[in-house]
């Protein structure tokens, strides 16, 4: 097989708007000139995306430009009787697809498949791939790496349940046992699966953790506590952009709940007031840089604006 892999980064931008902005009940798949566009119901919101363009700028924080946003609004507005406007947007996020480079120039034509190669004995590389095929990708890489090793069985990823997916607890029984409302159990179940009891136990021990986060798009204080205590969150942006998606579910990008969130995080992580302040400042700068980049006309100017906010972890 080939001795190396060439990967190209393709930027994809999604918009998030409130559920009441579109009248429909179900998702939509729209044909575009080069690809397709999805309109996906997502709790109290819709997700609209995506773009598919080459990206050769900062890979840590790909930036959505004004052109990306206009493209998405233009495409979706072709089929809406009540068009969407900039003001309707509560969140914008951009990601990079690591696509195996092929013959085509357009990233939308590149394969979403993955490849495993062994450029030198003992070194296995895996590249490309996507979410829906990650187990196949993992099995291919592991099986390649262990091929020829005596007594090592084939990858068993296909039989391993995801975290939280071992069982599906009885919602009514939980509501009764913990004396909480069914919709609350349902919402926690949909996020935590069979770990839901851990959160309900925390709430029973400390009733203040049952409170909704002010400005937190319906998330509860306990989710912040759990993100730090059990899910490895170390920084404010871990909680607002990764463990939850509050950063794209509120028009202010989560700024209103930054203060209560750092207070909850700080209790577990032992933060001083100075650390709490630094976390908030970093997040504020990140939001400002993202909003600024989204006003820029093209990738180059959007990237320059996004680079204005350094990473909270330091380094590039
Ligand atoms: C625009 C777009 C559209 C896509 N569409 C599809 C699709 O339709 N179907 C499909 O199957 N797949 C799709 N994918 C691919 C899919 O999103 C990825 O395969 C999947 O998210 C990879 O999961 P992961 O957990 O490996 O990495 P990620 O989801 O990238 O998670 C890694 C996490 O680690 C965080 N992180 C990185 N460095 C650090 C650090 N130093 N400290 C702390 N945290 C860190 C990152 O911020 C990130 O949150 C798409 C990808 C993009 C970008």
Tab-separated table of C-alpha atoms and ligand atoms in Angstrom:
chain	number	residue	atom	x	y	z
A	1	UNK	CA	0.000	0.000	0.000
A	2	UNK	CA	0.981	3.675	0.004
A	3	UNK	CA	3.734	4.810	2.382
A	4	UNK	CA	2.060	7.982	3.569
A	5	UNK	CA	-1.278	9.739	3.696
A	6	UNK	CA	-2.139	13.233	2.593
A	7	UNK	CA	-4.992	14.906	4.441
A	8	UNK	CA	-6.812	18.050	3.422
A	9	UNK	CA	-8.824	20.189	5.808
A	10	UNK	CA	-12.316	21.046	4.675
A	11	UNK	CA	-14.181	23.661	6.682
A	12	UNK	CA	-17.822	23.115	7.547
A	13	UNK	CA	-19.927	25.820	9.200
A	14	UNK	CA	-23.249	25.314	10.973
A	15	UNK	CA	-25.799	27.868	12.170
A	16	UNK	CA	-28.057	27.383	15.182
A	17	UNK	CA	-31.435	29.148	15.379
A	18	UNK	CA	-34.301	28.906	17.871
A	19	UNK	CA	-36.936	26.255	17.239
A	20	UNK	CA	-39.650	28.906	16.846
A	21	UNK	CA	-37.868	30.471	13.864
A	22	UNK	CA	-39.033	27.683	11.515
A	23	UNK	CA	-42.566	26.327	11.402
A	24	UNK	CA	-41.750	22.700	10.508
A	25	UNK	CA	-41.669	19.593	12.674
A	26	UNK	CA	-39.190	17.436	10.801
A	27	UNK	CA	-35.715	17.850	9.410
A	28	UNK	CA	-35.032	18.874	5.819
A	29	UNK	CA	-32.447	17.841	3.271
A	30	UNK	CA	-31.932	20.443	0.561
A	31	UNK	CA	-29.970	19.974	-2.600
A	32	UNK	CA	-27.381	22.667	-3.303
A	33	UNK	CA	-25.256	23.167	-6.401
A	34	UNK	CA	-22.262	21.341	-4.953
A	35	UNK	CA	-23.635	19.330	-2.045
A	36	UNK	CA	-26.591	19.074	0.329
A	37	UNK	CA	-27.797	21.210	3.207
A	38	UNK	CA	-29.384	19.797	6.344
A	39	UNK	CA	-31.913	21.503	8.605
A	40	UNK	CA	-31.971	19.362	11.734
A	41	UNK	CA	-34.276	19.708	14.758
A	42	UNK	CA	-32.116	19.821	17.914
A	43	UNK	CA	-34.046	20.204	21.173
A	44	UNK	CA	-35.125	23.817	21.450
A	45	UNK	CA	-33.130	24.719	18.325
A	46	UNK	CA	-32.506	23.933	14.662
A	47	UNK	CA	-29.070	23.219	13.240
A	48	UNK	CA	-28.508	24.401	9.661
A	49	UNK	CA	-25.475	23.273	7.723
A	50	UNK	CA	-23.080	22.891	6.280
A	51	UNK	CA	-20.523	24.543	4.059
A	52	UNK	CA	-17.671	22.566	2.510
A	53	UNK	CA	-14.604	24.574	1.535
A	54	UNK	CA	-10.841	24.155	1.579
A	55	UNK	CA	-9.124	25.586	4.703
A	56	UNK	CA	-5.394	26.259	4.957
A	57	UNK	CA	-5.359	28.741	7.847
A	58	UNK	CA	-5.332	28.216	11.652
A	59	UNK	CA	-6.310	24.601	12.272
A	60	UNK	CA	-6.917	24.976	16.011
A	61	UNK	CA	-9.772	27.417	15.517
A	62	UNK	CA	-11.266	27.469	12.025
A	63	UNK	CA	-13.280	30.668	11.649
A	64	UNK	CA	-16.696	31.145	10.082
A	65	UNK	CA	-16.784	34.232	7.862
A	66	UNK	CA	-19.643	36.490	6.906
A	67	UNK	CA	-19.609	34.818	3.478
A	68	UNK	CA	-20.159	31.380	5.074
A	69	UNK	CA	-23.128	32.690	7.053
A	70	UNK	CA	-24.633	34.459	4.027
A	71	UNK	CA	-24.286	31.276	1.984
A	72	UNK	CA	-26.147	29.188	4.577
A	73	UNK	CA	-28.900	31.774	5.067
A	74	UNK	CA	-29.273	32.122	1.283
A	75	UNK	CA	-29.582	28.374	0.770
A	76	UNK	CA	-32.110	27.781	3.528
A	77	UNK	CA	-34.137	30.893	2.663
A	78	UNK	CA	-34.824	29.454	-0.792
A	79	UNK	CA	-37.386	27.150	0.821
A	80	UNK	CA	-38.679	29.217	3.753
A	81	UNK	CA	-41.805	31.358	3.559
A	82	UNK	CA	-40.558	33.400	6.537
A	83	UNK	CA	-36.873	33.997	5.801
A	84	UNK	CA	-34.145	33.792	8.447
A	85	UNK	CA	-32.013	36.834	9.212
A	86	UNK	CA	-28.701	37.395	10.947
A	87	UNK	CA	-30.510	38.413	14.153
A	88	UNK	CA	-32.122	34.963	14.339
A	89	UNK	CA	-28.761	33.244	14.705
A	90	UNK	CA	-27.945	32.097	18.245
A	91	UNK	CA	-24.852	30.129	17.429
A	92	UNK	CA	-22.291	29.591	14.692
A	93	UNK	CA	-19.677	26.879	14.782
A	94	UNK	CA	-17.011	25.748	12.383
A	95	UNK	CA	-15.157	22.450	12.189
A	96	UNK	CA	-12.588	20.833	9.927
A	97	UNK	CA	-13.100	17.534	8.142
A	98	UNK	CA	-9.796	15.675	7.792
A	99	UNK	CA	-10.294	14.362	4.260
A	100	UNK	CA	-7.961	12.024	2.466
A	101	UNK	CA	-6.536	14.037	-0.400
A	102	UNK	CA	-7.453	12.627	-3.782
A	103	UNK	CA	-7.601	13.688	-7.390
A	104	UNK	CA	-10.423	16.186	-6.961
A	105	UNK	CA	-9.953	19.889	-6.258
A	106	UNK	CA	-13.322	20.409	-4.586
A	107	UNK	CA	-13.389	19.159	-0.993
A	108	UNK	CA	-17.078	18.253	-1.392
A	109	UNK	CA	-15.966	15.623	-3.941
A	110	UNK	CA	-13.306	14.052	-1.722
A	111	UNK	CA	-13.955	10.696	-0.100
A	112	UNK	CA	-15.152	10.470	3.514
A	113	UNK	CA	-13.492	7.052	3.759
A	114	UNK	CA	-10.501	6.348	5.960
A	115	UNK	CA	-7.223	4.636	5.242
A	116	UNK	CA	-4.725	2.752	7.388
A	117	UNK	CA	-1.091	2.512	6.324
A	118	UNK	CA	2.124	1.162	7.832
A	119	UNK	CA	4.913	3.424	6.548
A	120	UNK	CA	7.522	1.713	8.756
A	121	UNK	CA	7.440	-1.459	10.824
A	122	UNK	CA	5.735	-0.661	14.133
A	123	UNK	CA	4.185	2.605	12.919
A	124	UNK	CA	0.513	2.564	11.952
A	125	UNK	CA	-1.244	5.668	10.617
A	126	UNK	CA	-4.987	6.106	10.301
A	127	UNK	CA	-6.516	9.140	8.603
A	128	UNK	CA	-9.760	10.401	7.121
A	129	UNK	CA	-12.960	8.788	8.323
A	130	UNK	CA	-15.996	10.144	10.073
A	131	UNK	CA	-18.228	9.811	13.103
A	132	UNK	CA	-20.547	7.119	11.778
A	133	UNK	CA	-17.647	4.847	10.839
A	134	UNK	CA	-15.355	5.427	13.810
A	135	UNK	CA	-15.621	1.869	15.100
A	136	UNK	CA	-14.647	0.439	11.718
A	137	UNK	CA	-11.805	2.954	11.637
A	138	UNK	CA	-10.678	1.960	15.135
A	139	UNK	CA	-10.911	-1.747	14.395
A	140	UNK	CA	-8.954	-1.376	11.135
A	141	UNK	CA	-6.178	0.544	12.901
A	142	UNK	CA	-5.978	-1.807	15.901
A	143	UNK	CA	-6.158	-4.944	13.779
A	144	UNK	CA	-3.404	-3.614	11.511
A	145	UNK	CA	-1.222	-2.763	14.508
A	146	UNK	CA	-1.688	-6.172	16.127
A	147	UNK	CA	-1.546	-8.269	12.966
A	148	UNK	CA	1.040	-10.961	13.465
A	149	UNK	CA	1.142	-10.564	17.258
A	150	UNK	CA	0.555	-13.946	18.797
A	151	UNK	CA	-2.515	-14.323	20.988
A	152	UNK	CA	-3.998	-10.853	20.375
A	153	UNK	CA	-7.663	-11.175	19.440
A	154	UNK	CA	-9.338	-9.009	16.801
A	155	UNK	CA	-10.761	-5.651	17.885
A	156	UNK	CA	-13.940	-6.064	19.920
A	157	UNK	CA	-15.157	-2.489	19.536
A	158	UNK	CA	-18.338	-3.629	17.777
A	159	UNK	CA	-19.538	-5.240	21.007
A	160	UNK	CA	-18.622	-2.400	23.413
A	161	UNK	CA	-21.489	-0.095	24.413
A	162	UNK	CA	-20.784	3.630	24.591
A	163	UNK	CA	-20.497	5.262	28.015
A	164	UNK	CA	-24.035	5.580	29.365
A	165	UNK	CA	-25.463	3.052	26.908
A	166	UNK	CA	-25.233	-0.158	28.935
A	167	UNK	CA	-28.877	-0.043	29.919
A	168	UNK	CA	-31.844	2.266	29.624
A	169	UNK	CA	-33.179	3.029	33.116
A	170	UNK	CA	-36.912	3.135	33.805
A	171	UNK	CA	-37.848	6.825	33.668
A	172	UNK	CA	-41.000	6.541	35.790
A	173	UNK	CA	-39.215	4.612	38.491
A	174	UNK	CA	-36.461	7.258	38.622
A	175	UNK	CA	-38.978	10.106	38.795
A	176	UNK	CA	-40.708	8.359	41.674
A	177	UNK	CA	-37.596	7.382	43.587
A	178	UNK	CA	-35.957	10.815	43.360
A	179	UNK	CA	-39.234	12.751	43.541
A	180	UNK	CA	-38.507	14.770	40.411
A	181	UNK	CA	-40.634	15.599	37.364
A	182	UNK	CA	-40.639	13.228	34.375
A	183	UNK	CA	-39.495	15.863	31.833
A	184	UNK	CA	-36.411	16.457	33.977
A	185	UNK	CA	-35.627	12.732	34.049
A	186	UNK	CA	-36.138	12.578	30.278
A	187	UNK	CA	-33.826	15.490	29.635
A	188	UNK	CA	-31.072	14.054	31.856
A	189	UNK	CA	-31.577	10.586	30.347
A	190	UNK	CA	-31.118	11.932	26.844
A	191	UNK	CA	-27.807	13.508	27.877
A	192	UNK	CA	-26.353	10.961	30.299
A	193	UNK	CA	-28.038	7.626	29.569
A	194	UNK	CA	-27.499	5.083	32.327
A	195	UNK	CA	-25.306	7.513	34.309
A	196	UNK	CA	-28.416	9.548	35.116
A	197	UNK	CA	-28.504	8.137	38.669
A	198	UNK	CA	-25.142	9.783	39.442
A	199	UNK	CA	-26.611	13.195	38.643
A	200	UNK	CA	-29.837	12.552	40.520
A	201	UNK	CA	-27.803	11.443	43.563
A	202	UNK	CA	-25.789	14.681	43.439
A	203	UNK	CA	-29.005	16.697	43.250
A	204	UNK	CA	-30.497	14.807	46.186
A	205	UNK	CA	-27.361	15.510	48.262
A	206	UNK	CA	-27.193	19.187	47.308
A	207	UNK	CA	-30.564	20.586	46.261
A	208	UNK	CA	-28.990	23.826	44.950
A	209	UNK	CA	-27.482	21.739	42.134
A	210	UNK	CA	-31.026	21.132	40.807
A	211	UNK	CA	-31.353	24.783	39.848
A	212	UNK	CA	-31.279	25.811	36.193
A	213	UNK	CA	-28.237	27.877	35.256
A	214	UNK	CA	-29.265	31.477	34.691
A	215	UNK	CA	-28.753	32.114	30.966
A	216	UNK	CA	-27.832	28.458	30.519
A	217	UNK	CA	-30.345	27.281	27.890
A	218	UNK	CA	-32.108	24.966	30.334
A	219	UNK	CA	-29.002	23.221	31.669
A	220	UNK	CA	-28.824	22.578	35.408
A	221	UNK	CA	-26.101	23.487	37.884
A	222	UNK	CA	-25.505	19.769	38.476
A	223	UNK	CA	-24.357	19.345	34.869
A	224	UNK	CA	-21.512	21.791	35.449
A	225	UNK	CA	-20.524	20.069	38.675
A	226	UNK	CA	-20.606	16.682	36.933
A	227	UNK	CA	-18.648	17.953	33.909
A	228	UNK	CA	-15.775	18.824	36.238
A	229	UNK	CA	-16.095	15.996	38.781
A	230	UNK	CA	-16.684	13.144	36.305
A	231	UNK	CA	-16.038	14.318	32.738
A	232	UNK	CA	-12.622	15.935	32.998
A	233	UNK	CA	-13.596	19.550	32.228
A	234	UNK	CA	-10.775	21.913	33.273
A	235	UNK	CA	-11.722	25.260	31.755
A	236	UNK	CA	-14.820	27.359	31.259
A	237	UNK	CA	-14.793	26.712	27.518
A	238	UNK	CA	-14.748	22.942	28.161
A	239	UNK	CA	-18.105	23.296	29.917
A	240	UNK	CA	-19.704	25.894	27.631
A	241	UNK	CA	-18.512	24.585	24.254
A	242	UNK	CA	-17.754	20.875	24.764
A	243	UNK	CA	-19.579	19.138	27.674
A	244	UNK	CA	-22.619	21.322	27.005
A	245	UNK	CA	-23.270	23.427	23.880
A	246	UNK	CA	-24.518	26.480	25.754
A	247	UNK	CA	-22.097	28.532	23.612
A	248	UNK	CA	-24.325	27.982	20.565
A	249	UNK	CA	-27.691	27.734	22.314
A	250	UNK	CA	-27.962	31.272	23.668
A	251	UNK	CA	-27.942	34.559	21.735
A	252	UNK	CA	-25.192	35.895	24.045
A	253	UNK	CA	-23.030	32.784	23.406
A	254	UNK	CA	-23.240	31.747	27.051
A	255	UNK	CA	-21.768	34.934	28.525
A	256	UNK	CA	-24.611	35.430	31.017
A	257	UNK	CA	-23.955	32.070	32.669
A	258	UNK	CA	-20.146	32.353	32.659
A	259	UNK	CA	-20.092	33.705	36.214
A	260	UNK	CA	-22.294	31.009	37.823
A	261	UNK	CA	-20.467	28.328	35.830
A	262	UNK	CA	-16.992	29.352	37.035
A	263	UNK	CA	-18.327	29.493	40.591
A	264	UNK	CA	-19.549	25.891	40.324
A	265	UNK	CA	-16.348	24.760	38.591
A	266	UNK	CA	-14.196	26.573	41.119
A	267	UNK	CA	-15.806	24.697	44.023
A	268	UNK	CA	-14.553	21.402	42.597
A	269	UNK	CA	-11.241	22.634	41.181
A	270	UNK	CA	-10.322	24.928	44.086
A	271	UNK	CA	-10.102	28.082	41.970
A	272	UNK	CA	-9.043	31.371	43.513
A	273	UNK	CA	-10.925	34.541	42.531
A	274	UNK	CA	-8.011	35.381	40.194
A	275	UNK	CA	-8.339	32.079	38.318
A	276	UNK	CA	-12.101	32.496	38.049
A	277	UNK	CA	-11.612	35.977	36.617
A	278	UNK	CA	-8.997	34.744	34.130
A	279	UNK	CA	-11.329	31.990	32.904
A	280	UNK	CA	-14.117	34.481	32.289
A	281	UNK	CA	-11.769	36.914	30.541
A	282	UNK	CA	-10.522	34.169	28.215
A	283	UNK	CA	-14.035	33.129	27.337
A	284	UNK	CA	-15.143	36.721	26.782
A	285	UNK	CA	-12.206	37.257	24.419
A	286	UNK	CA	-13.028	34.047	22.573
A	287	UNK	CA	-16.652	35.092	22.040
A	288	UNK	CA	-15.611	38.577	20.927
A	289	UNK	CA	-13.078	37.159	18.443
A	290	UNK	CA	-15.593	34.690	17.026
A	291	UNK	CA	-18.266	37.359	16.585
A	292	UNK	CA	-15.683	39.631	14.972
A	293	UNK	CA	-14.561	36.886	12.577
A	294	UNK	CA	-18.190	36.303	11.592
A	295	UNK	CA	-18.420	39.903	10.415
A	296	UNK	CA	-15.379	39.490	8.148
A	297	UNK	CA	-15.886	39.052	4.402
A	298	UNK	CA	-13.647	36.048	3.746
A	299	UNK	CA	-11.540	33.261	5.249
A	300	UNK	CA	-8.326	35.253	5.491
A	301	UNK	CA	-9.847	38.194	7.357
A	302	UNK	CA	-12.032	35.914	9.508
A	303	UNK	CA	-8.967	33.871	10.478
A	304	UNK	CA	-7.037	37.004	11.413
A	305	UNK	CA	-9.906	38.158	13.634
A	306	UNK	CA	-10.246	34.757	15.327
A	307	UNK	CA	-6.508	34.664	16.090
A	308	UNK	CA	-7.097	37.687	18.331
A	309	UNK	CA	-8.134	35.378	21.193
A	310	UNK	CA	-5.360	33.144	22.566
A	311	UNK	CA	-6.187	29.626	23.718
A	312	UNK	CA	-6.896	29.298	27.438
A	313	UNK	CA	-4.494	26.318	27.516
A	314	UNK	CA	-1.565	28.417	26.310
A	315	UNK	CA	0.567	27.611	23.284
A	316	UNK	CA	-0.811	27.939	19.768
B	1	LIG	C1	-18.435	20.191	9.215
B	1	LIG	C2	-18.358	18.726	9.580
B	1	LIG	C3	-19.375	17.883	9.197
B	1	LIG	C4	-19.308	16.525	9.526
B	1	LIG	N1	-20.339	15.725	9.135
B	1	LIG	C5	-20.309	14.420	9.454
B	1	LIG	C6	-21.387	13.561	9.074
B	1	LIG	O1	-22.384	13.998	8.465
B	1	LIG	N2	-21.294	12.242	9.393
B	1	LIG	C7	-20.232	11.751	10.076
B	1	LIG	O2	-20.219	10.572	10.352
B	1	LIG	N3	-19.209	12.537	10.460
B	1	LIG	C8	-19.210	13.858	10.162
B	1	LIG	N4	-18.166	14.667	10.546
B	1	LIG	C9	-17.017	14.071	11.248
B	1	LIG	C10	-17.226	13.974	12.765
B	1	LIG	O3	-17.598	15.238	13.279
B	1	LIG	C11	-15.900	13.519	13.409
B	1	LIG	O4	-15.516	12.308	12.833
B	1	LIG	C12	-16.029	13.303	14.922
B	1	LIG	O5	-16.511	14.469	15.553
B	1	LIG	C13	-14.680	12.915	15.511
B	1	LIG	O6	-14.858	12.683	16.896
B	1	LIG	P1	-13.656	12.742	17.909
B	1	LIG	O7	-14.251	12.518	19.258
B	1	LIG	O8	-12.581	11.844	17.427
B	1	LIG	O9	-13.063	14.215	17.800
B	1	LIG	P2	-13.767	15.619	18.062
B	1	LIG	O10	-15.251	15.525	17.914
B	1	LIG	O11	-13.027	16.588	17.220
B	1	LIG	O12	-13.487	15.891	19.606
B	1	LIG	C14	-12.205	16.258	20.086
B	1	LIG	C15	-12.419	17.270	21.200
B	1	LIG	O13	-11.192	17.499	21.893
B	1	LIG	C16	-11.052	18.883	22.112
B	1	LIG	N5	-9.634	19.177	22.290
B	1	LIG	C17	-8.655	19.214	21.368
B	1	LIG	N6	-7.486	19.484	21.942
B	1	LIG	C18	-7.710	19.618	23.259
B	1	LIG	C19	-6.872	19.889	24.384
B	1	LIG	N7	-5.568	20.079	24.255
B	1	LIG	N8	-7.451	19.949	25.592
B	1	LIG	C20	-8.784	19.743	25.740
B	1	LIG	N9	-9.618	19.475	24.715
B	1	LIG	C21	-9.082	19.417	23.494
B	1	LIG	C22	-11.648	19.516	20.886
B	1	LIG	O14	-12.000	20.851	21.107
B	1	LIG	C23	-12.872	18.632	20.675
B	1	LIG	O15	-13.958	19.073	21.433
B	1	LIG	C24	-18.198	16.023	10.230
B	1	LIG	C25	-17.176	16.893	10.617
B	1	LIG	C26	-17.250	18.231	10.302
B	1	LIG	C27	-16.137	19.144	10.739
